[in-house]
Amino acid sequence: MGRAGRWLQRGVFAFVIRPLLWLLIGLRVRNHGALPSEGPAILVANHNSHLDTIVLMSLFDGEKLATVRPAAAADYFAKPGLVSWISRAILNIIAIDRSGVGAEVALQPVRDALGRGEVVILYPEGTRGEPEKLERFRRGIALLISELPEVPVVPVFMHGLGRALPKGERVLVPFFCDVICGDPMELGQMPANEIPTHLAERIGELGKEIQVGWHEEASDPPNG
Amino acid sequence: MLELMWPSPAVGWTIIALWLGLVAASIAVRLVGRRTDMATRVELEERTNTWWWIVALLSLVILAGKLATIVFIALISYLALKEYLTALPIRRADRRVLLLAYLAVPIQYIFVGYADYGMFAIFIPVYAFIFLTFGLVLAGETAGFIRSVGVLHWGLMLTVYNLSHLAFLLVLPMRDGVSADGFALLLFVLIIVQANDVAQYVWGKLFGKHKIVPKVSPGKTWEGFLFGGATIVGLSLILAPFLTPFGWAHAAIIGAILAASGFVGDVALSAVKRDLGLKDMGNILPGHGGYLDRLDSLTLSAPLFFHFTRYFYGA
């Protein structure tokens, strides 16, 4: 990202995204201090909504914002058009090629970003609807984490965004959303095949910290 | 429709008194804080800090005029409604109907802005009631229908309809010969109701013994309620000559009414939280909880105060 690009990104976050998030969502963030103040770091979060990435990025302000890089599927977010432009210019995504090149090759851009000291956002659940690719994505993340034991892994749990804008819905309905940041995890010594389960468990534990009313009842599908 | 104006001397002095009161409260919290445990001290300090923000914002919007104040109260209604809907059970089928409920906020406050009492008084009880019911029918989900329709309309009444009465105080036309300033009336009800919370809490801590509703809110005692109420009647008698057109009898009566309605609003929201298994409605206001944890006692007091004033002094 060039200098002009960084200012554009900061401006859009400061004057468009943050005010809109404040008005339409309203984030209730806990343990904000656990977020990495500098890279390299891996942020892992649960994934329910298109808002997830914007929300996670909005937790970083000023200079730090430009170093935050969400990993996203190249075939979805990097095809020509407005979505792609926003993904690249504002969200500053790392495009991941899912066309079957293998996890090792596909995650090379993430490795490079961490090498440059950036904060990478990963969703261990992968994308929904494509279970076989989801599995590979997960394994890829585990490989990456065990390969780079010195990079802190910070778990984040988001609740309520799947209610405000669930997948497959175009209309956003305002709700407050909770974001719970976990303390950085040491996963370096763990065998790669245990990492995905461990991550999922840790994120699930964070989820238990929030007070939940009735809305997790059967009539309402769980939203993360 | 609206004109900008400098607040009257009574309003100006009241705002200055609020700031001085906060300075005194901050000093008192520091002094008391030394003698209490860590958790209580942090909570008292956070609470006072949040009060500084509330008073600062309120002063600012009052200085900015009627329109700014109405927009501010509309925003508070919206945030309270959002907090309510976030905490309550919502079926996926209801998602879009909630947009209709949110839409009621700007519409209700536009009627306030135009001082259209007729529409202001009936829009939510009549029109929103019909549209929300129809919307939920169209959503097509019958399982949980009554709960949804009840949850939605009760929340709308509480957070939008009731709180909007605070804003209508600013545009309420008065009878000939009655001089009253909307801002002064607004400040009066806000101060009385919030002071009632504090008075009941303090008297309850000092002398509280007999619980009123142990199951709903174990901290509420008859001693706190009665001594608090007496304190508030006294405060009302002191403030009413400056801020309201009330004579001493009306001042005493409205003090007693607000002490009671403040209490009921408070415990009603406590009952909601107990029902949901929540401690607070949110964590937006440090030391207080959510918006509704601060607004609870106002939700029932605002319309009662408004109608008391309108019945005896309104045009």
XYZ file of C-alpha atoms in Angstrom:
539
model
C 0.000 0.000 0.000
C 1.403 3.350 -1.041
C 1.278 6.480 1.045
C -1.793 7.835 -0.740
C -3.449 4.445 -0.369
C -2.821 4.436 3.380
C -4.355 7.880 3.756
C -7.342 6.859 1.656
C -7.830 3.796 3.848
C -7.499 5.793 7.072
C -9.860 8.451 5.779
C -12.513 5.953 4.744
C -12.279 4.208 8.120
C -12.355 7.470 10.083
C -15.131 9.243 8.209
C -17.273 6.490 6.732
C -16.770 3.069 8.270
C -16.334 3.934 11.960
C -19.278 6.399 12.109
C -21.514 3.909 10.293
C -20.407 1.053 12.544
C -21.085 3.259 15.592
C -24.556 4.171 14.396
C -25.732 0.918 12.829
C -23.898 -1.623 14.954
C -22.237 -0.314 18.071
C -19.351 -2.504 19.118
C -18.959 -3.587 22.694
C -15.298 -4.581 22.803
C -13.746 -6.465 25.694
C -10.074 -6.854 26.436
C -9.142 -4.539 23.571
C -5.619 -4.356 24.975
C -4.962 -7.989 24.029
C -4.867 -7.071 20.340
C -1.328 -6.989 18.957
C 0.127 -3.487 18.952
C 2.563 -4.522 16.245
C 3.097 -7.356 13.820
C 3.823 -9.988 12.930
C 0.740 -11.520 14.468
C -2.108 -13.761 13.404
C -5.644 -12.814 14.352
C -8.035 -15.747 14.285
C -11.771 -15.146 14.558
C -15.101 -16.821 14.017
C -16.769 -15.918 10.744
C -20.477 -15.234 10.354
C -20.938 -12.114 8.354
C -19.453 -9.898 5.675
C -19.115 -7.324 8.444
C -16.575 -9.412 10.365
C -13.515 -8.165 8.523
C -14.535 -4.503 8.649
C -15.259 -4.794 12.364
C -11.928 -6.460 13.145
C -10.037 -3.858 11.142
C -11.866 -1.017 12.848
C -10.299 -2.140 16.130
C -6.923 -0.922 14.857
C -6.447 2.789 14.581
C -4.000 5.204 13.083
C -0.795 3.876 11.629
C -1.588 0.312 12.672
C -4.543 0.026 10.303
C -2.365 -0.224 7.190
C -0.513 -3.225 8.614
C -3.696 -5.266 9.105
C -4.247 -7.742 6.294
C -7.333 -9.934 6.034
C -6.788 -13.104 4.039
C -9.603 -13.558 1.520
C -10.454 -15.873 -1.317
C -9.029 -14.572 -4.594
C -11.797 -16.070 -6.720
C -14.437 -14.158 -4.744
C -12.815 -10.896 -3.706
C -10.256 -10.289 -6.414
C -12.435 -10.493 -9.503
C -12.924 -7.159 -11.306
C -15.521 -4.760 -9.992
C -16.410 -2.596 -7.030
C -16.184 -5.386 -4.461
C -12.690 -6.132 -5.598
C -11.626 -2.492 -5.544
C -12.940 -2.036 -2.001
C -11.330 -5.300 -0.930
C -7.962 -4.230 -2.203
C -7.924 -0.465 -1.631
C -9.806 -0.224 1.655
C -9.613 -3.644 3.255
C -6.120 -4.294 1.915
C -6.782 -8.025 1.548
C -4.277 -10.755 0.893
C -5.788 -12.671 -2.011
C -5.612 -16.416 -1.457
C -5.757 -18.600 -4.538
C -8.184 -21.418 -3.857
C -8.014 -22.966 -7.298
C -6.271 -26.094 -6.052
C -2.648 -25.076 -5.954
C -2.263 -26.701 -2.532
C -2.193 -25.132 0.910
C 1.570 -24.705 0.854
C 1.561 -22.492 -2.245
C -1.774 -20.820 -1.566
C -0.633 -19.481 1.793
C 2.689 -18.129 0.549
C 1.326 -14.532 0.400
C 0.330 -14.840 4.075
C 3.814 -16.023 4.942
C 5.251 -13.049 3.066
C 2.962 -10.625 4.901
C 3.979 -12.022 8.287
C 7.583 -11.753 7.159
C 6.992 -8.020 6.565
C 5.668 -7.688 10.129
C 1.990 -7.399 9.237
C -1.046 -8.517 11.240
C -2.938 -11.162 9.294
C -6.620 -11.894 9.894
C -7.579 -15.524 9.321
C -10.864 -17.309 9.754
C -10.138 -20.927 10.691
C -13.688 -21.859 9.722
C -12.814 -20.827 6.189
C -15.716 -19.887 3.988
C -19.049 -21.547 4.357
C -20.682 -23.658 1.717
C -17.548 -25.297 0.412
C -16.733 -27.910 3.014
C -13.908 -29.639 1.214
C -11.991 -26.407 0.726
C -12.740 -25.400 4.266
C -10.848 -28.411 5.496
C -7.797 -27.552 3.466
C -7.863 -23.940 4.560
C -7.883 -25.094 8.152
C -4.992 -27.402 7.660
C -3.159 -24.625 5.903
C -3.542 -22.317 8.869
C -2.308 -25.009 11.238
C 0.771 -25.580 9.089
C 1.467 -21.870 9.023
C 1.164 -21.531 12.790
C 3.408 -24.477 13.566
C 5.898 -23.291 10.986
C 6.171 -19.848 12.618
C 6.106 -20.548 16.379
C 7.349 -17.058 17.278
C 4.313 -15.335 15.718
C 1.642 -14.708 18.378
C -1.839 -15.987 17.616
C -4.626 -13.778 18.977
C -8.128 -15.288 19.143
C -11.166 -13.035 18.753
C -14.813 -13.924 19.177
C -17.531 -11.814 17.593
C -21.156 -12.136 18.547
C -24.173 -10.552 16.942
C -22.825 -9.655 13.511
C -24.416 -12.791 12.141
C -27.665 -11.323 13.365
C -27.128 -7.836 11.964
C -26.083 -9.095 8.538
C -26.198 -12.874 8.179
C -24.867 -14.567 5.080
C -27.290 -14.482 2.238
C -29.078 -11.359 3.558
C -28.758 -8.013 1.847
C -30.498 -5.905 4.467
C -28.583 -4.843 7.546
C -30.626 -4.659 10.746
C -29.021 -2.680 13.586
C -27.950 -4.626 16.682
C -25.191 -4.082 19.194
C -22.392 -6.585 18.694
C -19.875 -7.947 21.147
C -16.217 -8.425 20.322
C -14.132 -10.364 22.819
C -10.389 -10.372 22.383
C -8.445 -13.254 23.888
C -4.897 -13.131 25.174
C -2.204 -14.205 22.668
C -1.729 -17.966 22.446
C 1.456 -20.002 22.387
C 0.904 -22.726 19.832
C 4.429 -23.285 18.620
C 4.951 -26.562 20.500
C 1.639 -28.060 19.477
C 1.443 -30.684 16.716
C -0.084 -29.139 13.595
C -2.987 -31.556 13.490
C -4.192 -30.481 16.952
C -4.095 -26.760 16.248
C -7.460 -26.378 14.432
C -9.407 -28.042 17.261
C -7.508 -26.087 19.864
C -8.234 -22.799 18.086
C -11.899 -23.601 17.694
C -12.121 -24.479 21.411
C -10.390 -21.289 22.501
C -12.655 -19.116 20.361
C -15.644 -21.024 21.716
C -14.479 -20.342 25.299
C -14.311 -16.624 24.577
C -17.873 -16.876 23.354
C -18.979 -18.177 26.721
C -17.824 -14.943 28.366
C -20.694 -12.964 26.978
C -24.030 -12.968 28.690
C -26.576 -14.537 26.480
C -30.295 -14.183 26.827
C -32.979 -16.194 25.177
C -32.005 -15.540 21.641
C -29.943 -18.671 21.298
C -33.135 -20.692 21.468
C -34.135 -23.082 18.747
C -36.270 -20.570 16.853
C -33.170 -18.516 16.138
C -30.210 -20.195 14.489
C -26.978 -19.838 16.439
C -24.999 -16.948 15.133
C -21.582 -17.573 16.499
C -41.235 25.224 13.427
C -38.159 25.623 15.555
C -35.999 28.530 16.451
C -32.606 28.650 18.030
C -32.408 30.570 21.237
C -30.121 31.189 24.142
C -31.251 29.284 27.246
C -33.121 31.268 29.875
C -31.225 32.309 33.023
C -32.888 29.502 35.005
C -31.590 26.911 32.537
C -28.144 28.503 32.427
C -27.848 28.514 36.216
C -29.131 24.956 36.459
C -26.442 23.777 34.046
C -23.792 25.612 36.050
C -25.198 24.053 39.236
C -24.990 20.594 37.616
C -21.313 21.095 36.816
C -20.626 22.299 40.360
C -22.595 19.325 41.684
C -20.406 17.002 39.637
C -17.251 18.604 40.977
C -18.600 18.030 44.482
C -19.599 14.443 43.616
C -16.155 13.690 42.177
C -14.469 14.983 45.342
C -16.902 13.020 47.519
C -16.227 9.820 45.528
C -12.461 10.315 45.973
C -12.915 10.730 49.730
C -15.365 7.851 50.158
C -13.314 5.728 47.763
C -10.365 5.662 50.159
C -12.483 3.897 52.739
C -14.097 1.256 50.513
C -12.882 -1.813 48.693
C -11.329 -1.683 45.226
C -14.361 -2.892 43.276
C -16.738 -0.332 44.790
C -14.216 2.441 44.275
C -13.684 1.592 40.610
C -17.438 1.404 40.057
C -18.097 4.741 41.785
C -15.303 6.420 39.853
C -16.428 4.999 36.519
C -19.967 6.010 37.307
C -18.943 9.579 38.094
C -16.811 9.789 34.966
C -19.749 8.668 32.880
C -21.878 11.330 34.572
C -19.367 13.945 33.430
C -19.874 12.789 29.860
C -23.653 12.777 30.174
C -23.769 16.274 31.676
C -21.252 17.605 29.157
C -23.250 16.266 26.203
C -26.534 17.485 27.658
C -25.131 20.977 28.263
C -23.797 21.066 24.741
C -27.040 20.074 23.026
C -29.097 22.433 25.194
C -26.803 25.289 24.209
C -27.143 24.210 20.575
C -30.918 24.637 20.788
C -34.208 22.817 20.508
C -33.559 21.008 17.258
C -30.214 19.663 18.506
C -31.803 18.531 21.750
C -34.658 16.773 19.970
C -32.202 15.000 17.655
C -30.121 14.047 20.710
C -33.108 12.525 22.504
C -34.106 10.741 19.279
C -30.617 9.250 19.106
C -30.881 8.092 22.707
C -34.239 6.466 21.927
C -32.692 4.681 18.966
C -29.738 3.433 20.999
C -32.034 2.269 23.792
C -34.255 0.456 21.297
C -31.207 -1.140 19.683
C -29.954 -2.268 23.067
C -33.371 -3.659 23.953
C -33.684 -5.575 20.678
C -30.127 -6.863 21.036
C -30.857 -8.318 24.466
C -34.245 -9.785 23.598
C -35.126 -12.928 21.701
C -35.661 -12.183 18.041
C -36.672 -14.820 15.544
C -34.857 -14.795 12.261
C -38.197 -14.249 10.538
C -38.564 -10.965 12.460
C -35.365 -9.391 11.186
C -36.933 -7.192 8.549
C -39.883 -6.210 10.700
C -37.348 -4.762 13.120
C -36.460 -2.217 10.452
C -40.052 -0.979 10.670
C -39.647 -0.654 14.422
C -36.460 1.353 13.930
C -38.237 3.504 11.364
C -40.701 4.526 14.075
C -37.910 6.493 15.787
C -37.397 9.226 13.169
C -41.127 9.427 12.450
C -42.056 9.875 16.099
C -39.430 12.598 16.564
C -40.477 14.390 13.388
C -43.914 14.762 14.975
C -42.125 16.166 18.011
C -40.171 18.596 15.824
C -43.383 19.864 14.241
C -45.072 20.006 17.669
C -47.864 17.853 16.215
C -49.342 16.651 19.482
C -52.116 14.598 17.891
C -49.823 12.423 15.801
C -47.152 12.360 18.490
C -49.663 10.925 20.954
C -51.118 8.240 18.693
C -48.427 7.295 16.181
C -46.869 4.450 18.169
C -49.930 3.181 20.059
C -52.053 3.146 16.884
C -50.063 3.178 13.642
C -46.879 1.422 14.719
C -49.055 -1.129 16.509
C -50.919 -1.902 13.284
C -47.897 -1.901 10.981
C -45.765 -4.053 13.247
C -48.563 -6.566 13.688
C -49.094 -6.669 9.936
C -45.350 -6.949 9.308
C -45.052 -9.890 11.675
C -48.029 -11.592 10.054
C -46.407 -11.156 6.640
C -43.182 -12.614 7.993
C -45.232 -15.760 8.063
C -43.856 -17.477 11.157
C -46.529 -18.450 13.669
C -44.318 -20.192 16.223
C -43.496 -17.522 18.798
C -45.748 -14.938 17.156
C -47.336 -13.572 20.332
C -43.981 -13.309 22.044
C -42.489 -11.421 19.104
C -45.358 -9.017 18.754
C -45.383 -8.377 22.512
C -41.637 -7.958 22.845
C -41.502 -5.586 19.911
C -44.344 -3.295 20.878
C -43.508 -3.135 24.576
C -39.935 -2.175 23.668
C -41.119 0.467 21.242
C -43.428 2.005 23.838
C -40.710 1.995 26.470
C -37.774 3.304 24.478
C -39.363 5.443 21.778
C -42.869 6.513 22.757
C -42.194 7.132 26.439
C -38.795 8.759 26.055
C -40.055 11.003 23.245
C -42.187 12.785 25.857
C -38.949 14.295 27.152
C -38.444 15.910 23.754
C -42.052 17.114 23.468
C -41.566 19.127 26.664
C -39.464 21.482 24.530
C -42.304 22.309 22.158
C -45.281 22.012 24.480
C -47.538 25.074 24.111
C -48.581 26.578 27.444
C -51.833 28.121 28.529
C -52.117 31.935 28.447
C -50.480 33.466 31.456
C -48.285 30.439 32.152
C -44.646 31.061 31.486
C -42.596 27.915 31.210
C -39.385 27.080 29.417
C -39.191 23.653 27.765
C -35.507 23.217 28.587
C -36.205 24.046 32.217
C -38.983 21.426 32.343
C -36.665 18.882 30.725
C -33.870 19.580 33.197
C -36.349 19.440 36.075
C -37.605 15.952 35.245
C -34.113 14.655 34.458
C -32.662 15.960 37.711
C -35.573 14.792 39.859
C -35.652 11.282 38.413
C -31.896 10.749 38.469
C -31.616 12.251 41.955
C -34.354 9.847 43.023
C -32.188 6.911 41.915
C -29.307 8.231 43.971
C -31.472 9.138 46.995
C -33.153 5.728 47.112
C -29.772 4.037 46.759
C -28.106 6.083 49.498
C -31.013 5.878 51.999
C -31.353 2.188 51.236
C -27.645 1.624 51.935
C -27.877 3.545 55.197
C -31.129 2.295 56.683
C -32.470 -0.334 54.280
C -34.042 -3.326 55.963
C -37.409 -4.349 54.554
C -37.167 -5.476 50.953
C -39.983 -4.394 48.608
C -39.528 -6.895 45.772
C -36.784 -9.272 46.916
C -37.169 -11.527 43.896
C -36.828 -8.753 41.324
C -34.401 -6.330 42.905
C -33.007 -7.301 46.301
C -31.380 -3.903 46.804
C -34.691 -2.026 46.902
C -36.045 -1.421 50.398
C -39.032 0.396 51.877
C -36.661 2.587 53.872
C -34.772 3.625 50.740
C -37.993 4.189 48.834
C -39.739 6.285 51.509
C -36.773 8.369 52.685
C -35.687 8.751 49.066
C -39.207 9.838 48.123
C -39.263 12.399 50.939
C -35.889 13.744 49.801
C -37.194 14.063 46.264
C -40.361 15.868 47.326
C -38.060 18.299 49.140
C -35.835 18.705 46.073
C -38.898 19.211 43.898
C -40.145 21.990 46.215
C -36.745 23.671 45.956
C -36.315 23.353 42.164
C -39.904 23.831 40.972
C -40.067 27.631 41.519
C -37.004 28.091 39.283
C -37.717 25.573 36.572
C -41.472 24.977 36.389
C -44.734 26.882 36.624
C -45.818 24.587 39.496
C -47.057 25.943 42.803
C -45.883 24.239 45.989
C -48.740 21.710 46.045
C -48.112 20.602 42.469
C -44.385 20.524 43.110
C -44.865 18.184 46.068
C -47.295 15.939 44.172
C -45.084 15.629 41.083
C -42.093 14.922 43.329
C -44.011 12.025 44.886
C -45.255 10.781 41.500
C -41.763 10.818 39.985
C -40.245 9.090 43.003
C -42.797 6.285 42.602
C -42.650 6.037 38.785
C -38.860 6.173 38.839
C -38.892 3.240 41.203
C -41.362 1.257 39.078
C -39.398 1.886 35.875
C -36.209 0.796 37.590
C -37.625 -2.467 38.918
C -39.475 -3.172 35.660
C -36.177 -3.155 33.779
C -34.647 -5.231 36.598
C -37.401 -7.778 36.020
C -36.576 -7.822 32.296
C -32.908 -8.441 33.053
C -33.730 -11.183 35.550
C -35.995 -12.804 33.000
C -33.212 -12.776 30.413
C -30.551 -13.852 32.890
C -28.536 -10.670 32.309
C -26.800 -8.478 34.849
C -26.841 -5.356 32.703
C -28.388 -4.449 29.382
C -24.950 -3.633 28.017
C -21.528 -2.313 28.926
C -21.592 0.908 26.934
C -21.631 3.280 29.920
C -18.782 2.383 32.289
C -20.045 1.922 35.853
C -23.694 2.077 34.802
C -24.140 -0.765 32.320
C -26.070 -0.130 29.148
C -28.165 2.845 28.058
C -31.297 1.239 29.450
C -29.673 0.715 32.824
C -29.375 4.496 33.051
C -32.723 5.304 31.414
C -34.862 2.706 33.197
C -36.350 5.068 35.778
C -37.086 7.691 33.115
C -39.062 5.372 30.865
C -42.231 5.582 32.940
C -41.588 8.974 34.525
C -41.254 10.924 31.279
C -44.866 10.499 30.066
C -46.274 10.953 33.586
C -44.422 14.227 34.082
C -45.363 15.381 30.605
C -49.069 14.731 31.089
C -49.104 16.244 34.571
C -47.616 19.426 33.120
C -49.844 19.420 30.067
C -53.036 18.739 32.026
C -52.542 21.578 34.478
C -50.581 24.118 32.424
C -50.687 23.131 28.742
C -52.700 24.988 26.110
